[in-house]
Amino acid sequence: MTATTKTKPTEATSTKTEKAAPVAPQPKTLTEAASLGVVKLVRKRKNGTLRSLPYLAPGTPQRKDAEAVVARRVKGETINAIAEDLNTSIATVRRMETNLKLAQEIEAGEHRDKWTVGEKQVIISVVEGKLP
């Protein structure tokens, strides 16, 4: 019998250089930044904590639902009736209205002075408390 020697297989090394992932362009407006999700919209509460606010981008299901709710409100339907019909809470219906209003304000440029390019968070409003 002949003795065989086992050798470790050599590991192949790649001669290819890895390319860096393409850098996404920075959004130039608050609307673009909010649509891409690169900026967080917040409301500062009286006690200093922050409340995150959603941005309803055009064409999203959430935006379409909110627009439908607002259209029903314009026709004169009550919040209670809409909430019951949608099988949701009154608070949710109210939030849909206010979130759509915020999105429309952002798209109209009403909050553009609160944001600078590259910023990751924008304080949309500050809740002021009553003085004792």
PDB file of C-alpha atoms in Angstrom:
ATOM      1  CA  MET A   1       0.000   0.000   0.000  1.00  0.00           C
ATOM      2  CA  THR A   2       1.162   3.426  -0.718  1.00  0.00           C
ATOM      3  CA  ALA A   3       0.857   6.201   1.756  1.00  0.00           C
ATOM      4  CA  THR A   4      -0.975   9.269   0.603  1.00  0.00           C
ATOM      5  CA  THR A   5      -0.533  12.600   2.162  1.00  0.00           C
ATOM      6  CA  LYS A   6      -3.450  14.867   2.587  1.00  0.00           C
ATOM      7  CA  THR A   7      -2.929  18.512   1.887  1.00  0.00           C
ATOM      8  CA  LYS A   8      -5.227  21.320   2.746  1.00  0.00           C
ATOM      9  CA  PRO A   9      -6.928  22.829  -0.236  1.00  0.00           C
ATOM     10  CA  THR A  10      -5.758  26.332  -0.897  1.00  0.00           C
ATOM     11  CA  GLU A  11      -8.265  29.072  -0.433  1.00  0.00           C
ATOM     12  CA  ALA A  12      -9.026  31.031  -3.534  1.00  0.00           C
ATOM     13  CA  THR A  13      -8.498  34.708  -3.171  1.00  0.00           C
ATOM     14  CA  SER A  14     -10.468  37.117  -5.201  1.00  0.00           C
ATOM     15  CA  THR A  15      -8.627  39.588  -7.349  1.00  0.00           C
ATOM     16  CA  LYS A  16     -11.728  41.689  -7.811  1.00  0.00           C
ATOM     17  CA  THR A  17     -11.998  44.909  -5.899  1.00  0.00           C
ATOM     18  CA  GLU A  18     -15.247  45.511  -4.125  1.00  0.00           C
ATOM     19  CA  LYS A  19     -17.136  48.542  -5.287  1.00  0.00           C
ATOM     20  CA  ALA A  20     -18.709  50.832  -2.754  1.00  0.00           C
ATOM     21  CA  ALA A  21     -22.466  51.073  -2.806  1.00  0.00           C
ATOM     22  CA  PRO A  22     -23.674  54.091  -4.726  1.00  0.00           C
ATOM     23  CA  VAL A  23     -24.374  57.047  -2.493  1.00  0.00           C
ATOM     24  CA  ALA A  24     -27.981  58.189  -2.591  1.00  0.00           C
ATOM     25  CA  PRO A  25     -28.400  61.875  -3.300  1.00  0.00           C
ATOM     26  CA  GLN A  26     -29.360  64.057  -0.348  1.00  0.00           C
ATOM     27  CA  PRO A  27     -32.973  65.265  -0.427  1.00  0.00           C
ATOM     28  CA  LYS A  28     -33.200  68.977  -1.116  1.00  0.00           C
ATOM     29  CA  THR A  29     -36.599  69.672   0.449  1.00  0.00           C
ATOM     30  CA  LEU A  30     -38.388  68.649   3.619  1.00  0.00           C
ATOM     31  CA  THR A  31     -41.066  66.977   1.486  1.00  0.00           C
ATOM     32  CA  GLU A  32     -38.451  64.792  -0.238  1.00  0.00           C
ATOM     33  CA  ALA A  33     -36.754  63.969   3.064  1.00  0.00           C
ATOM     34  CA  ALA A  34     -40.042  63.023   4.725  1.00  0.00           C
ATOM     35  CA  SER A  35     -41.116  60.919   1.726  1.00  0.00           C
ATOM     36  CA  LEU A  36     -37.824  59.012   1.778  1.00  0.00           C
ATOM     37  CA  GLY A  37     -38.008  58.566   5.546  1.00  0.00           C
ATOM     38  CA  VAL A  38     -34.634  60.209   6.184  1.00  0.00           C
ATOM     39  CA  VAL A  39     -36.108  62.804   8.535  1.00  0.00           C
ATOM     40  CA  LYS A  40     -38.208  62.236  11.650  1.00  0.00           C
ATOM     41  CA  LEU A  41     -41.038  64.678  12.328  1.00  0.00           C
ATOM     42  CA  VAL A  42     -41.702  65.322  16.016  1.00  0.00           C
ATOM     43  CA  ARG A  43     -43.766  67.465  18.368  1.00  0.00           C
ATOM     44  CA  LYS A  44     -42.104  68.555  21.594  1.00  0.00           C
ATOM     45  CA  ARG A  45     -44.387  68.100  24.582  1.00  0.00           C
ATOM     46  CA  LYS A  46     -44.627  70.429  27.565  1.00  0.00           C
ATOM     47  CA  ASN A  47     -42.531  68.040  29.688  1.00  0.00           C
ATOM     48  CA  GLY A  48     -39.776  67.963  27.048  1.00  0.00           C
ATOM     49  CA  THR A  49     -40.463  64.517  25.606  1.00  0.00           C
ATOM     50  CA  LEU A  50     -40.856  64.100  21.869  1.00  0.00           C
ATOM     51  CA  ARG A  51     -43.896  62.672  20.069  1.00  0.00           C
ATOM     52  CA  SER A  52     -43.194  61.195  16.644  1.00  0.00           C
ATOM     53  CA  LEU A  53     -45.508  62.367  13.868  1.00  0.00           C
ATOM     54  CA  PRO A  54     -46.109  60.376  10.689  1.00  0.00           C
ATOM     55  CA  TYR A  55     -45.766  61.817   7.195  1.00  0.00           C
ATOM     56  CA  LEU A  56     -48.452  60.560   4.825  1.00  0.00           C
ATOM     57  CA  ALA A  57     -46.680  60.516   1.470  1.00  0.00           C
ATOM     58  CA  PRO A  58     -48.862  60.984  -1.625  1.00  0.00           C
ATOM     59  CA  GLY A  59     -50.114  57.727  -3.107  1.00  0.00           C
ATOM     60  CA  THR A  60     -49.632  55.623   0.022  1.00  0.00           C
ATOM     61  CA  PRO A  61     -52.559  53.596   1.372  1.00  0.00           C
ATOM     62  CA  GLN A  62     -52.480  55.593   4.629  1.00  0.00           C
ATOM     63  CA  ARG A  63     -52.750  58.863   2.681  1.00  0.00           C
ATOM     64  CA  LYS A  64     -55.640  57.544   0.583  1.00  0.00           C
ATOM     65  CA  ASP A  65     -57.482  56.403   3.714  1.00  0.00           C
ATOM     66  CA  ALA A  66     -56.970  59.797   5.367  1.00  0.00           C
ATOM     67  CA  GLU A  67     -58.163  61.616   2.234  1.00  0.00           C
ATOM     68  CA  ALA A  68     -61.297  59.450   2.179  1.00  0.00           C
ATOM     69  CA  VAL A  69     -61.990  60.274   5.838  1.00  0.00           C
ATOM     70  CA  VAL A  70     -61.545  64.015   5.236  1.00  0.00           C
ATOM     71  CA  ALA A  71     -63.822  63.849   2.177  1.00  0.00           C
ATOM     72  CA  ARG A  72     -66.511  62.250   4.327  1.00  0.00           C
ATOM     73  CA  ARG A  73     -66.053  64.930   7.006  1.00  0.00           C
ATOM     74  CA  VAL A  74     -66.443  67.656   4.367  1.00  0.00           C
ATOM     75  CA  LYS A  75     -69.728  66.040   3.304  1.00  0.00           C
ATOM     76  CA  GLY A  76     -70.928  66.432   6.894  1.00  0.00           C
ATOM     77  CA  GLU A  77     -70.450  62.973   8.384  1.00  0.00           C
ATOM     78  CA  THR A  78     -69.573  62.877  12.053  1.00  0.00           C
ATOM     79  CA  ILE A  79     -66.361  61.448  13.432  1.00  0.00           C
ATOM     80  CA  ASN A  80     -68.396  58.910  15.411  1.00  0.00           C
ATOM     81  CA  ALA A  81     -70.171  57.634  12.280  1.00  0.00           C
ATOM     82  CA  ILE A  82     -66.918  57.351  10.319  1.00  0.00           C
ATOM     83  CA  ALA A  83     -65.162  55.556  13.193  1.00  0.00           C
ATOM     84  CA  GLU A  84     -68.025  53.091  13.532  1.00  0.00           C
ATOM     85  CA  ASP A  85     -68.116  52.476   9.770  1.00  0.00           C
ATOM     86  CA  LEU A  86     -64.343  51.897   9.611  1.00  0.00           C
ATOM     87  CA  ASN A  87     -64.420  49.790  12.791  1.00  0.00           C
ATOM     88  CA  THR A  88     -61.804  52.010  14.409  1.00  0.00           C
ATOM     89  CA  SER A  89     -61.620  54.465  17.284  1.00  0.00           C
ATOM     90  CA  ILE A  90     -62.660  58.096  17.266  1.00  0.00           C
ATOM     91  CA  ALA A  91     -59.079  59.038  18.147  1.00  0.00           C
ATOM     92  CA  THR A  92     -57.777  57.210  15.066  1.00  0.00           C
ATOM     93  CA  VAL A  93     -60.158  59.124  12.809  1.00  0.00           C
ATOM     94  CA  ARG A  94     -59.013  62.408  14.373  1.00  0.00           C
ATOM     95  CA  ARG A  95     -55.362  61.437  13.907  1.00  0.00           C
ATOM     96  CA  MET A  96     -56.020  60.638  10.250  1.00  0.00           C
ATOM     97  CA  GLU A  97     -57.345  64.170   9.771  1.00  0.00           C
ATOM     98  CA  THR A  98     -54.481  65.872  11.596  1.00  0.00           C
ATOM     99  CA  ASN A  99     -51.820  63.713   9.918  1.00  0.00           C
ATOM    100  CA  LEU A 100     -53.207  64.598   6.486  1.00  0.00           C
ATOM    101  CA  LYS A 101     -53.236  68.280   7.441  1.00  0.00           C
ATOM    102  CA  LEU A 102     -49.578  68.031   8.510  1.00  0.00           C
ATOM    103  CA  ALA A 103     -48.632  66.344   5.217  1.00  0.00           C
ATOM    104  CA  GLN A 104     -50.382  69.087   3.248  1.00  0.00           C
ATOM    105  CA  GLU A 105     -48.628  71.784   5.302  1.00  0.00           C
ATOM    106  CA  ILE A 106     -45.239  70.176   4.616  1.00  0.00           C
ATOM    107  CA  GLU A 107     -45.990  69.922   0.898  1.00  0.00           C
ATOM    108  CA  ALA A 108     -47.056  73.589   0.867  1.00  0.00           C
ATOM    109  CA  GLY A 109     -43.685  74.504   2.393  1.00  0.00           C
ATOM    110  CA  GLU A 110     -45.022  75.794   5.702  1.00  0.00           C
ATOM    111  CA  HIS A 111     -42.337  73.976   7.748  1.00  0.00           C
ATOM    112  CA  ARG A 112     -39.349  74.333   5.399  1.00  0.00           C
ATOM    113  CA  ASP A 113     -37.635  76.899   7.652  1.00  0.00           C
ATOM    114  CA  LYS A 114     -37.459  74.320  10.467  1.00  0.00           C
ATOM    115  CA  TRP A 115     -35.300  71.907   8.439  1.00  0.00           C
ATOM    116  CA  THR A 116     -31.827  72.081   6.917  1.00  0.00           C
ATOM    117  CA  VAL A 117     -30.307  69.574   4.492  1.00  0.00           C
ATOM    118  CA  GLY A 118     -28.839  66.595   6.333  1.00  0.00           C
ATOM    119  CA  GLU A 119     -30.867  67.097   9.504  1.00  0.00           C
ATOM    120  CA  LYS A 120     -32.405  63.855  10.808  1.00  0.00           C
ATOM    121  CA  GLN A 121     -35.142  65.314  13.025  1.00  0.00           C
ATOM    122  CA  VAL A 122     -37.482  68.282  12.744  1.00  0.00           C
ATOM    123  CA  ILE A 123     -39.482  69.707  15.627  1.00  0.00           C
ATOM    124  CA  ILE A 124     -42.745  70.653  13.933  1.00  0.00           C
ATOM    125  CA  SER A 125     -44.350  72.205  16.994  1.00  0.00           C
ATOM    126  CA  VAL A 126     -43.757  72.808  20.684  1.00  0.00           C
ATOM    127  CA  VAL A 127     -46.578  72.428  23.192  1.00  0.00           C
ATOM    128  CA  GLU A 128     -46.375  75.383  25.554  1.00  0.00           C
ATOM    129  CA  GLY A 129     -47.670  74.971  29.078  1.00  0.00           C
ATOM    130  CA  LYS A 130     -49.579  77.430  31.196  1.00  0.00           C
ATOM    131  CA  LEU A 131     -47.581  79.435  33.682  1.00  0.00           C
ATOM    132  CA  PRO A 132     -48.502  78.806  37.338  1.00  0.00           C
TER     133      PRO A 132
END
